[in-house]
Short mmCIF file of C-alpha atoms (C1' of nucleotides) in Angstrom, two decimals:
data_model
loop_
_atom_site.label_atom_id
_atom_site.label_comp_id
_atom_site.label_asym_id
_atom_site.label_seq_id
_atom_site.Cartn_x
_atom_site.Cartn_y
_atom_site.Cartn_z
CA UNK A 1 150.28 264.17 147.45
CA UNK A 2 153.38 265.43 146.06
CA UNK A 3 155.29 263.74 148.49
CA UNK A 4 158.48 266.44 147.94
CA UNK A 5 161.05 263.81 148.59
CA UNK A 6 160.98 262.28 145.31
CA UNK A 7 165.08 260.88 144.15
CA UNK A 8 166.64 261.12 146.88
CA UNK A 9 165.36 261.14 150.56
CA UNK A 10 163.40 258.50 150.48
CA UNK A 11 164.18 255.20 151.50
CA UNK A 12 165.72 253.01 154.00
CA UNK A 13 168.65 251.02 154.07
CA UNK A 14 169.62 249.95 151.22
CA UNK A 15 168.33 252.78 148.99
CA UNK A 16 165.39 252.56 147.13
CA UNK A 17 167.36 253.68 143.91
CA UNK A 18 169.50 250.89 144.45
CA UNK A 19 166.93 248.79 144.87
CA UNK A 20 165.62 250.30 141.60
CA UNK A 21 168.22 249.21 140.05
CA UNK A 22 168.61 245.83 140.91
CA UNK A 23 165.74 244.53 139.88
CA UNK A 24 166.22 246.21 136.26
CA UNK A 25 169.23 244.59 136.30
CA UNK A 26 167.80 241.07 137.77
CA UNK A 27 165.19 241.09 135.17
CA UNK A 28 167.34 242.05 132.25
CA UNK A 29 169.15 238.65 133.48
CA UNK A 30 165.51 236.77 133.34
CA UNK A 31 165.35 237.68 130.23
CA UNK A 32 168.85 236.83 128.62
CA UNK A 33 168.91 234.17 129.60
CA UNK A 34 165.72 232.61 130.28
CA UNK A 35 163.69 234.85 127.85
CA UNK A 36 160.81 237.20 127.72
CA UNK A 37 158.39 234.14 128.90
CA UNK A 38 159.80 233.06 132.04
CA UNK A 39 159.87 236.84 133.74
CA UNK A 40 157.65 237.07 135.70
CA UNK A 41 156.11 239.25 139.55
CA UNK A 42 156.76 236.50 141.54
CA UNK A 43 160.29 235.17 140.10
CA UNK A 44 161.58 238.86 139.92
CA UNK A 45 160.70 239.10 143.46
CA UNK A 46 161.91 236.20 144.60
CA UNK A 47 165.65 236.56 142.89
CA UNK A 48 165.68 239.93 144.25
CA UNK A 49 165.03 238.15 148.28
CA UNK A 50 161.71 240.68 148.24
CA UNK A 51 158.01 241.13 148.20
CA UNK A 52 156.29 241.89 144.45
CA UNK A 53 155.60 244.56 145.58
CA UNK A 54 158.44 245.80 144.95
CA UNK A 55 157.62 245.76 141.43
CA UNK A 56 155.19 248.33 142.39
CA UNK A 57 156.94 250.41 144.47
CA UNK A 58 159.47 251.49 142.24
CA UNK A 59 157.97 250.64 138.73
CA UNK A 60 153.87 250.21 139.09
CA UNK A 61 154.11 246.81 138.00
CA UNK A 62 154.59 245.22 135.40
CA UNK A 63 154.59 246.77 131.92
CA UNK A 64 156.40 249.96 133.62
CA UNK A 65 158.98 247.28 134.57
CA UNK A 66 158.65 246.15 131.05
CA UNK A 67 159.19 250.32 129.27
CA UNK A 68 162.26 250.99 132.17
CA UNK A 69 163.71 247.63 130.82
CA UNK A 70 163.03 249.12 127.05
CA UNK A 71 164.91 252.24 128.24
CA UNK A 72 168.42 250.98 129.19
CA UNK A 73 167.83 248.89 126.12
CA UNK A 74 167.21 251.88 123.87
CA UNK A 75 170.18 253.61 125.58
CA UNK A 76 172.55 250.40 125.82
CA UNK A 77 172.05 251.00 121.86
CA UNK A 78 172.47 254.12 121.27
CA UNK A 79 175.98 253.64 123.24
CA UNK A 80 176.80 250.65 121.14
CA UNK A 81 176.59 252.91 118.36
CA UNK A 82 177.54 255.91 119.53
CA UNK A 83 181.01 254.15 120.24
CA UNK A 84 181.63 253.38 116.35
CA UNK A 85 185.25 255.35 115.39
CA UNK A 86 183.89 258.44 112.62
CA UNK A 87 187.20 257.88 110.19
CA UNK A 88 187.21 260.03 106.94
CA UNK A 89 185.80 257.04 105.09
CA UNK A 90 181.70 257.80 105.68
CA UNK A 91 180.52 254.50 104.25
CA UNK A 92 183.19 252.06 106.60
CA UNK A 93 181.23 253.76 109.11
CA UNK A 94 178.27 252.49 108.19
CA UNK A 95 179.34 249.17 108.06
CA UNK A 96 180.61 249.37 111.07
CA UNK A 97 177.54 251.16 112.58
CA UNK A 98 175.31 248.06 111.12
CA UNK A 99 177.81 245.93 112.44
CA UNK A 100 177.64 246.69 115.54
CA UNK A 101 173.74 247.76 115.18
CA UNK A 102 174.03 243.65 114.97
CA UNK A 103 175.37 242.44 117.52
CA UNK A 104 173.90 244.35 120.33
CA UNK A 105 171.03 242.74 118.87
CA UNK A 106 172.72 239.96 119.09
CA UNK A 107 173.97 239.67 122.81
CA UNK A 108 170.54 239.87 123.96
CA UNK A 109 168.20 239.00 121.13
CA UNK A 110 165.13 238.76 123.93
CA UNK A 111 164.51 242.32 124.51
CA UNK A 112 165.47 243.53 121.23
CA UNK A 113 162.88 241.76 120.16
CA UNK A 114 160.52 243.17 123.16
CA UNK A 115 162.54 246.75 122.81
CA UNK A 116 160.58 246.04 118.83
CA UNK A 117 157.08 245.76 120.42
CA UNK A 118 157.49 241.99 119.91
CA UNK A 119 157.57 239.08 122.33
CA UNK A 120 154.74 241.31 124.11
CA UNK A 121 155.81 239.85 127.16
CA UNK A 122 153.27 239.62 128.95
CA UNK A 123 150.06 242.08 128.57
CA UNK A 124 151.22 245.34 127.31
CA UNK A 125 152.41 247.13 124.38
CA UNK A 126 154.17 250.30 124.74
CA UNK A 127 153.55 252.82 124.22
CA UNK A 128 153.83 256.61 121.81
CA UNK A 129 156.62 257.22 124.65
CA UNK A 130 158.00 254.14 125.07
CA UNK A 131 159.35 254.16 121.59
CA UNK A 132 160.32 257.35 121.10
CA UNK A 133 163.15 256.23 123.87
CA UNK A 134 164.16 255.25 120.14
CA UNK A 135 165.13 258.34 118.37
CA UNK A 136 168.77 258.95 120.13
CA UNK A 137 170.22 256.10 118.11
CA UNK A 138 168.04 257.44 115.41
CA UNK A 139 169.50 260.43 114.90
CA UNK A 140 173.30 258.56 115.29
CA UNK A 141 172.09 257.39 112.05
CA UNK A 142 170.81 260.42 110.14
CA UNK A 143 174.35 261.80 111.04
CA UNK A 144 176.31 259.20 109.99
CA UNK A 145 174.10 260.02 106.54
CA UNK A 146 174.80 264.13 107.16
CA UNK A 147 178.22 262.87 107.58
CA UNK A 148 178.29 261.18 103.85
CA UNK A 149 176.22 263.92 102.64
CA UNK A 150 178.57 266.58 102.95
CA UNK A 151 182.09 264.27 102.89
CA UNK A 152 180.55 263.89 99.28
CA UNK A 153 180.08 260.44 98.87
CA UNK A 154 176.20 260.31 99.29
CA UNK A 155 174.00 261.82 97.34
CA UNK A 156 172.46 264.69 99.52
CA UNK A 157 169.02 263.80 100.05
CA UNK A 158 166.94 264.42 103.72
CA UNK A 159 169.24 262.32 106.04
CA UNK A 160 165.45 261.00 108.42
CA UNK A 161 164.47 259.28 105.05
CA UNK A 162 167.99 257.89 103.84
CA UNK A 163 169.03 257.06 107.20
CA UNK A 164 165.34 255.26 108.61
CA UNK A 165 165.37 252.89 104.54
CA UNK A 166 169.03 252.36 106.42
CA UNK A 167 167.58 250.72 109.62
CA UNK A 168 165.12 249.41 107.57
CA UNK A 169 166.77 246.89 106.01
CA UNK A 170 168.74 246.53 109.20
CA UNK A 171 166.29 245.76 111.22
CA UNK A 172 164.93 243.84 108.94
CA UNK A 173 167.16 241.09 108.55
CA UNK A 174 167.56 241.38 112.41
CA UNK A 175 163.79 240.06 113.20
CA UNK A 176 164.30 237.13 110.48
CA UNK A 177 167.36 236.31 111.85
CA UNK A 178 166.85 236.38 115.61
CA UNK A 179 163.52 234.14 114.77
CA UNK A 180 165.51 232.44 112.21
CA UNK A 181 163.30 232.90 109.78
CA UNK A 182 166.85 233.87 107.47
CA UNK A 183 167.50 230.87 107.16
CA UNK A 184 165.64 230.28 104.44
CA UNK A 185 168.64 231.27 102.31
CA UNK A 186 172.55 230.12 103.71
CA UNK A 187 175.14 232.00 104.83
CA UNK A 188 173.11 234.57 105.30
CA UNK A 189 175.45 237.39 106.61
CA UNK A 190 177.65 236.91 103.46
CA UNK A 191 174.51 236.61 101.57
CA UNK A 192 172.13 238.89 102.15
CA UNK A 193 172.98 241.37 105.26
CA UNK A 194 176.12 242.39 103.95
CA UNK A 195 174.69 242.20 100.49
CA UNK A 196 171.65 244.92 100.79
CA UNK A 197 173.86 247.08 102.56
CA UNK A 198 175.55 247.30 100.12
CA UNK A 199 172.48 247.97 97.21
CA UNK A 200 171.46 250.48 98.88
CA UNK A 201 174.40 253.03 100.18
CA UNK A 202 175.58 251.92 96.38
CA UNK A 203 171.86 254.13 95.09
CA UNK A 204 172.62 256.20 97.42
CA UNK A 205 176.07 257.26 96.67
CA UNK A 206 176.76 260.29 94.51
CA UNK A 207 179.17 257.53 91.48
CA UNK A 208 177.93 254.04 92.00
CA UNK A 209 180.86 252.39 92.54
CA UNK A 210 181.54 249.02 90.74
CA UNK A 211 178.17 246.74 89.99
CA UNK A 212 180.15 243.67 90.94
CA UNK A 213 180.36 244.48 94.55
CA UNK A 214 182.98 242.51 96.95
CA UNK A 215 181.26 241.65 99.63
CA UNK A 216 182.84 243.73 102.88
CA UNK A 217 182.96 242.38 106.06
CA UNK A 218 182.28 243.62 109.34
CA UNK B 1 124.46 216.23 109.72
CA UNK B 2 127.21 213.82 109.84
CA UNK B 3 126.74 212.71 106.93
CA UNK B 4 130.08 211.33 105.83
CA UNK B 5 131.96 211.93 108.61
CA UNK B 6 135.02 211.01 106.10
CA UNK B 7 138.69 210.09 107.34
CA UNK B 8 138.93 210.52 111.39
CA UNK B 9 135.37 207.71 111.47
CA UNK B 10 134.96 209.95 115.01
CA UNK B 11 132.97 212.40 116.17
CA UNK B 12 129.30 213.34 116.63
CA UNK B 13 126.67 216.17 116.23
CA UNK B 14 128.38 218.81 114.70
CA UNK B 15 131.58 216.98 113.42
CA UNK B 16 135.27 217.42 114.45
CA UNK B 17 136.80 218.54 111.42
CA UNK B 18 133.63 221.60 111.72
CA UNK B 19 134.80 221.73 115.23
CA UNK B 20 137.91 222.72 114.80
CA UNK B 21 137.57 224.93 111.68
CA UNK B 22 134.56 227.11 114.29
CA UNK B 23 137.21 227.70 116.45
CA UNK B 24 139.87 228.90 114.09
CA UNK B 25 137.98 231.13 112.67
CA UNK B 26 137.28 232.76 115.53
CA UNK B 27 140.45 232.66 117.81
CA UNK B 28 141.90 234.42 114.74
CA UNK B 29 138.78 236.79 114.83
CA UNK B 30 139.49 237.72 118.03
CA UNK B 31 143.48 238.63 117.45
CA UNK B 32 142.29 240.59 114.69
CA UNK B 33 140.20 242.47 117.10
CA UNK B 34 141.32 242.92 120.08
CA UNK B 35 145.52 241.64 120.13
CA UNK B 36 147.15 238.76 120.71
CA UNK B 37 146.64 239.41 124.43
CA UNK B 38 143.66 238.98 124.20
CA UNK B 39 143.37 234.87 123.14
CA UNK B 40 142.23 233.34 125.71
CA UNK B 41 141.78 229.42 125.74
CA UNK B 42 139.02 230.49 127.91
CA UNK B 43 137.36 232.89 126.48
CA UNK B 44 138.01 230.84 123.50
CA UNK B 45 135.38 228.47 124.47
CA UNK B 46 133.34 230.75 125.76
CA UNK B 47 132.77 232.49 122.25
CA UNK B 48 132.62 229.17 120.28
CA UNK B 49 129.62 227.71 122.66
CA UNK B 50 131.89 224.89 123.83
CA UNK B 51 134.29 224.30 127.04
CA UNK B 52 138.53 224.72 126.75
CA UNK B 53 138.61 220.84 126.93
CA UNK B 54 137.56 221.03 123.04
CA UNK B 55 140.91 222.94 122.59
CA UNK B 56 142.78 220.28 122.79
CA UNK B 57 141.19 217.39 121.60
CA UNK B 58 142.20 219.22 118.24
CA UNK B 59 145.26 221.31 118.83
CA UNK B 60 145.88 219.66 122.16
CA UNK B 61 146.72 223.03 123.60
CA UNK B 62 146.87 226.52 123.04
CA UNK B 63 150.06 226.35 121.40
CA UNK B 64 149.14 223.63 118.84
CA UNK B 65 145.87 226.66 118.26
CA UNK B 66 148.80 229.30 117.95
CA UNK B 67 150.33 226.59 116.01
CA UNK B 68 147.49 227.13 113.32
CA UNK B 69 146.56 230.00 112.85
CA UNK B 70 150.22 230.65 111.65
CA UNK B 71 149.95 227.62 109.00
CA UNK B 72 146.36 229.69 108.59
CA UNK B 73 148.38 232.86 107.80
CA UNK B 74 151.18 232.01 105.31
CA UNK B 75 148.76 229.83 103.37
CA UNK B 76 146.63 233.19 103.08
CA UNK B 77 150.05 235.32 102.65
CA UNK B 78 150.64 232.98 99.69
CA UNK B 79 147.67 233.08 98.20
CA UNK B 80 147.69 237.11 98.51
CA UNK B 81 151.12 237.01 96.76
CA UNK B 82 150.51 234.74 94.43
CA UNK B 83 147.35 236.14 93.40
CA UNK B 84 149.60 239.35 91.55
CA UNK B 85 149.80 238.68 87.77
CA UNK B 86 152.57 238.61 85.56
CA UNK B 87 153.24 240.97 83.38
CA UNK B 88 155.66 241.56 80.68
CA UNK B 89 157.59 244.01 83.60
CA UNK B 90 159.14 241.80 86.28
CA UNK B 91 160.10 245.31 88.32
CA UNK B 92 156.79 246.07 88.33
CA UNK B 93 155.44 242.76 89.03
CA UNK B 94 157.62 243.21 92.73
CA UNK B 95 156.56 246.26 93.15
CA UNK B 96 153.39 245.13 93.39
CA UNK B 97 154.15 241.62 95.05
CA UNK B 98 155.26 244.74 97.95
CA UNK B 99 152.43 246.17 97.69
CA UNK B 100 150.62 243.53 98.32
CA UNK B 101 152.63 241.55 100.88
CA UNK B 102 152.49 245.19 102.61
CA UNK B 103 148.86 245.45 102.50
CA UNK B 104 148.40 241.36 103.67
CA UNK B 105 150.29 242.17 106.72
CA UNK B 106 148.15 246.19 107.54
CA UNK B 107 144.18 244.09 107.18
CA UNK B 108 145.91 241.32 109.70
CA UNK B 109 149.00 242.95 111.62
CA UNK B 110 149.18 240.86 114.96
CA UNK B 111 148.10 238.02 113.02
CA UNK B 112 152.10 238.96 110.97
CA UNK B 113 153.41 239.89 114.58
CA UNK B 114 152.08 236.07 115.89
CA UNK B 115 153.58 233.85 112.46
CA UNK B 116 156.57 235.97 112.59
CA UNK B 117 157.75 234.67 116.58
CA UNK B 118 157.51 238.40 117.79
CA UNK B 119 154.22 238.92 119.78
CA UNK B 120 154.83 235.72 121.22
CA UNK B 121 151.34 234.91 121.82
CA UNK B 122 151.50 233.64 125.56
CA UNK B 123 154.10 231.82 126.37
CA UNK B 124 155.62 229.22 123.01
CA UNK B 125 157.86 229.99 120.71
CA UNK B 126 158.06 228.90 116.93
CA UNK B 127 159.41 225.49 116.24
CA UNK B 128 161.52 225.04 113.36
CA UNK B 129 158.32 223.48 111.59
CA UNK B 130 156.35 225.92 112.61
CA UNK B 131 158.82 228.26 110.15
CA UNK B 132 158.97 226.12 107.25
CA UNK B 133 155.42 226.75 106.01
CA UNK B 134 156.52 230.31 105.30
CA UNK B 135 158.81 228.16 102.61
CA UNK B 136 155.84 228.37 100.37
CA UNK B 137 155.21 232.65 100.32
CA UNK B 138 159.15 232.73 100.24
CA UNK B 139 159.35 230.20 96.99
CA UNK B 140 157.51 232.49 95.05
CA UNK B 141 159.34 235.42 95.68
CA UNK B 142 162.27 233.65 94.65
CA UNK B 143 159.99 232.74 91.46
CA UNK B 144 159.75 236.15 90.71
CA UNK B 145 163.55 237.26 90.47
CA UNK B 146 164.04 234.43 88.51
CA UNK B 147 160.79 236.10 86.22
CA UNK B 148 163.12 239.56 86.04
CA UNK B 149 166.77 237.58 85.62
CA UNK B 150 164.70 235.16 82.65
CA UNK B 151 163.73 237.93 80.48
CA UNK B 152 167.00 240.47 81.49
CA UNK B 153 165.83 242.97 83.76
CA UNK B 154 168.09 241.64 86.43
CA UNK B 155 170.92 240.88 86.81
CA UNK B 156 172.12 237.13 86.79
CA UNK B 157 172.26 235.83 90.95
CA UNK B 158 171.07 233.48 92.93
CA UNK B 159 167.46 233.88 93.16
CA UNK B 160 167.15 232.12 96.82
CA UNK B 161 170.07 235.45 97.80
CA UNK B 162 168.21 237.83 95.95
CA UNK B 163 165.13 236.56 96.70
CA UNK B 164 165.68 237.01 100.81
CA UNK B 165 167.16 240.84 100.54
CA UNK B 166 164.11 242.01 98.55
CA UNK B 167 161.41 240.25 101.88
CA UNK B 168 164.49 241.50 104.50
CA UNK B 169 163.79 245.05 103.63
CA UNK B 170 159.85 244.31 103.63
CA UNK B 171 159.48 242.58 106.01
CA UNK B 172 161.12 245.27 107.98
CA UNK B 173 159.47 248.43 107.08
CA UNK B 174 156.42 245.83 108.01
CA UNK B 175 157.66 245.60 110.98
CA UNK B 176 158.32 248.88 111.37
CA UNK B 177 155.41 250.20 110.41
CA UNK B 178 153.19 247.80 112.22
CA UNK B 179 155.02 248.73 115.79
CA UNK B 180 154.73 252.47 114.87
CA UNK B 181 158.24 253.29 114.61
CA UNK B 182 158.31 254.09 111.93
CA UNK B 183 156.74 257.15 113.05
CA UNK B 184 159.40 258.86 113.57
CA UNK B 185 159.91 259.84 110.16
CA UNK B 186 157.09 261.53 108.24
CA UNK B 187 154.56 260.10 105.43
CA UNK B 188 157.19 256.53 105.85
CA UNK B 189 155.67 255.02 102.25
CA UNK B 190 157.09 257.26 100.04
CA UNK B 191 160.46 258.47 102.07
CA UNK B 192 161.27 255.53 102.78
CA UNK B 193 159.93 251.98 101.57
CA UNK B 194 159.40 252.61 98.79
CA UNK B 195 162.86 254.05 97.83
CA UNK B 196 164.29 252.02 99.61
CA UNK B 197 162.51 249.63 97.37
CA UNK B 198 163.45 251.13 94.67
CA UNK B 199 166.68 251.62 95.91
CA UNK B 200 167.34 247.88 96.55
CA UNK B 201 165.89 247.15 92.23
CA UNK B 202 167.82 249.50 90.70
CA UNK B 203 171.40 247.91 92.66
CA UNK B 204 169.86 244.20 91.11
CA UNK B 205 169.24 245.43 87.57
CA UNK B 206 172.10 245.28 84.59
CA UNK B 207 171.07 248.90 84.18
CA UNK B 208 170.67 251.45 86.15
CA UNK B 209 167.91 253.71 86.01
CA UNK B 210 167.46 256.70 86.24
CA UNK B 211 169.77 257.53 89.69
CA UNK B 212 167.39 260.06 90.08
CA UNK B 213 164.14 257.04 90.58
CA UNK B 214 160.02 258.81 90.33
CA UNK B 215 158.86 256.89 93.60
CA UNK B 216 156.47 254.10 92.48
CA UNK B 217 153.86 253.62 93.84
CA UNK B 218 151.75 250.70 93.80
"C1'" DG C 1 165.49 263.40 172.29
"C1'" DT C 2 161.30 263.06 170.58
"C1'" DC C 3 157.25 262.71 167.38
"C1'" DC C 4 155.55 262.48 162.96
"C1'" DC C 5 154.44 260.35 158.77
"C1'" DA C 6 155.55 259.02 154.13
"C1'" DT C 7 157.65 254.73 152.00
"C1'" DC C 8 158.61 250.90 151.93
"C1'" DC C 9 157.60 246.06 151.47
"C1'" DA C 10 155.73 241.58 153.94
"C1'" DT C 11 151.48 238.76 153.68
"C1'" DA C 12 147.49 237.55 151.62
"C1'" DA C 13 143.58 237.30 148.44
"C1'" DC C 14 141.00 238.36 143.92
"C1'" DG C 15 140.02 236.95 139.53
"C1'" DC C 16 142.57 235.37 135.33
"C1'" DC C 17 145.31 232.34 132.98
"C1'" DG C 18 146.68 227.04 131.20
"C1'" DT C 19 146.33 222.20 132.20
"C1'" DT C 20 145.35 218.03 133.75
"C1'" DA C 21 141.84 214.43 135.97
"C1'" DT C 22 137.60 212.62 135.84
"C1'" DG C 23 133.14 211.25 133.93
"C1'" DT C 24 129.67 211.01 131.52
"C1'" DT C 25 126.87 210.87 126.47
"C1'" DC C 26 127.41 209.58 122.39
"C1'" DG C 27 128.28 208.26 116.83
"C1'" DG C 28 129.64 203.17 114.54
"C1'" DA C 29 130.77 198.90 114.72
"C1'" DC C 30 129.51 193.93 115.46
"C1'" DG D 1 121.95 195.19 121.97
"C1'" DT D 2 126.32 195.47 123.59
"C1'" DC D 3 130.72 197.58 123.28
"C1'" DC D 4 133.85 200.93 122.15
"C1'" DG D 5 136.45 205.25 122.16
"C1'" DA D 6 136.17 210.28 120.50
"C1'" DA D 7 133.72 214.25 121.93
"C1'" DC D 8 133.40 217.23 125.19
"C1'" DA D 9 131.69 219.22 130.33
"C1'" DT D 10 132.92 219.53 135.33
"C1'" DA D 11 136.46 220.09 138.84
"C1'" DA D 12 140.83 221.03 140.66
"C1'" DC D 13 145.97 223.22 140.35
"C1'" DG D 14 149.43 225.97 140.07
"C1'" DG D 15 150.90 230.18 138.30
"C1'" DC D 16 150.64 234.87 137.18
"C1'" DG D 17 149.54 240.41 138.01
"C1'" DT D 18 147.45 242.85 140.89
"C1'" DT D 19 144.71 244.83 145.15
"C1'" DA D 20 144.80 245.36 149.88
"C1'" DT D 21 145.95 246.14 154.29
"C1'" DG D 22 149.46 246.46 157.84
"C1'" DG D 23 153.69 246.78 160.30
"C1'" DA D 24 157.81 248.44 160.40
"C1'" DT D 25 161.15 252.38 159.07
"C1'" DG D 26 163.98 256.44 159.71
"C1'" DG D 27 163.81 261.14 158.03
"C1'" DG D 28 162.56 266.27 158.87
"C1'" DA D 29 160.02 269.80 162.29
"C1'" DC D 30 160.44 271.17 166.72
#
DNA sequence: GTCCCATCCATAACGCCGTTATGTTCGGAC
DNA sequence: GTCCGAACATAACGGCGTTATGGATGGGAC
């Protein structure tokens, strides 16, 4: 039953891929505007002017639609971080990448929570293959670290390990910020995020800078 | 039997507080064993041998039950971290506290995700008052930092800010670990968690230790 | 041009969910 | 004994994801 047709062949009036894309966009909009619990197959179908069956023909069900949203979310995160310009100051590039990463999460907070397995969005959890789509974004960070080492700014180390440490700190702040737990302190961006990233980077540098860091911005 | 019946003065056979506690325990057990989505008022009532109305008389609904579970989860996290012995080595105390915090999250991962606003568990999100119940646990970390400064091991700084940085890094790792995203690297405990905490601590110390850290355990 | 049939989707139903309205059953106060 | 009110059973309502069924459509084979 392997319908050869596949990518182009099927469909009528509005092509199959168009309906699929339309459903994804509307679903993302609903999550962004009204939060993850507001997304349902029925409301989505109503907003798209179709029936719930469209979700099943294109995504196999709500979990499939969520997986497609997650993949798209990671693709955009990757784009966003990849758009950070590469300068001759690898450390500043890392700071800019952190700012871009955080800005992306803030622009679509509920999608970020869905991407990282929280906010289960109904029932089904993410599978292994849903997680590896985030690898591109992680590779991006590894390359920043490798550039820092090649430029002699960072000590030689396993780029994956160092990138994971950087990502862990950043993800921790983003999550605490999105869930509002970071409000236990005032002015968290200047007292927590940038000092934390600065402390980490300084420990990774070959020649740690001045012990009292000027809080760097952006 | 009822005996004292204490403050409420209500109830019959099994006292009101007993039923309430029983529902909480069974709900926590269901979340721990079968994940957050497996918890429902109907299944909980069936497991407790009562009707769904018990959830409403005692908690006002499922969101109220979730809030009670979150409060209990923070209370136990506080207990667990507070049980870390205070020695004359504040830095080692902080490492032990991190290990205890992580162990607590690993022992009940789904509850940890619910506590931190992820895994919305049905619908309702956490309110402000649900979040401040975590303040006790945060105060605990602040005290560790203050001890480190008083002992001359850590540089003088705002204990709240420093504690938040430490918490951010730790929470980030715990979340990435629970969602399995940290599997992008091998041996994450030794290549990410402890090096990250070590790098942060070393930047906070008055006299940074040897540049190449022996990876500390436990 | 004609036929064929895979594809897409509308409709309706099933079982689950949280929640609510209503009635019943008690323990304790008087 | 009488009464009150808290605690719970029962049943219903609307919404959810999902599935079964059938009708419409349009491209490919001939």
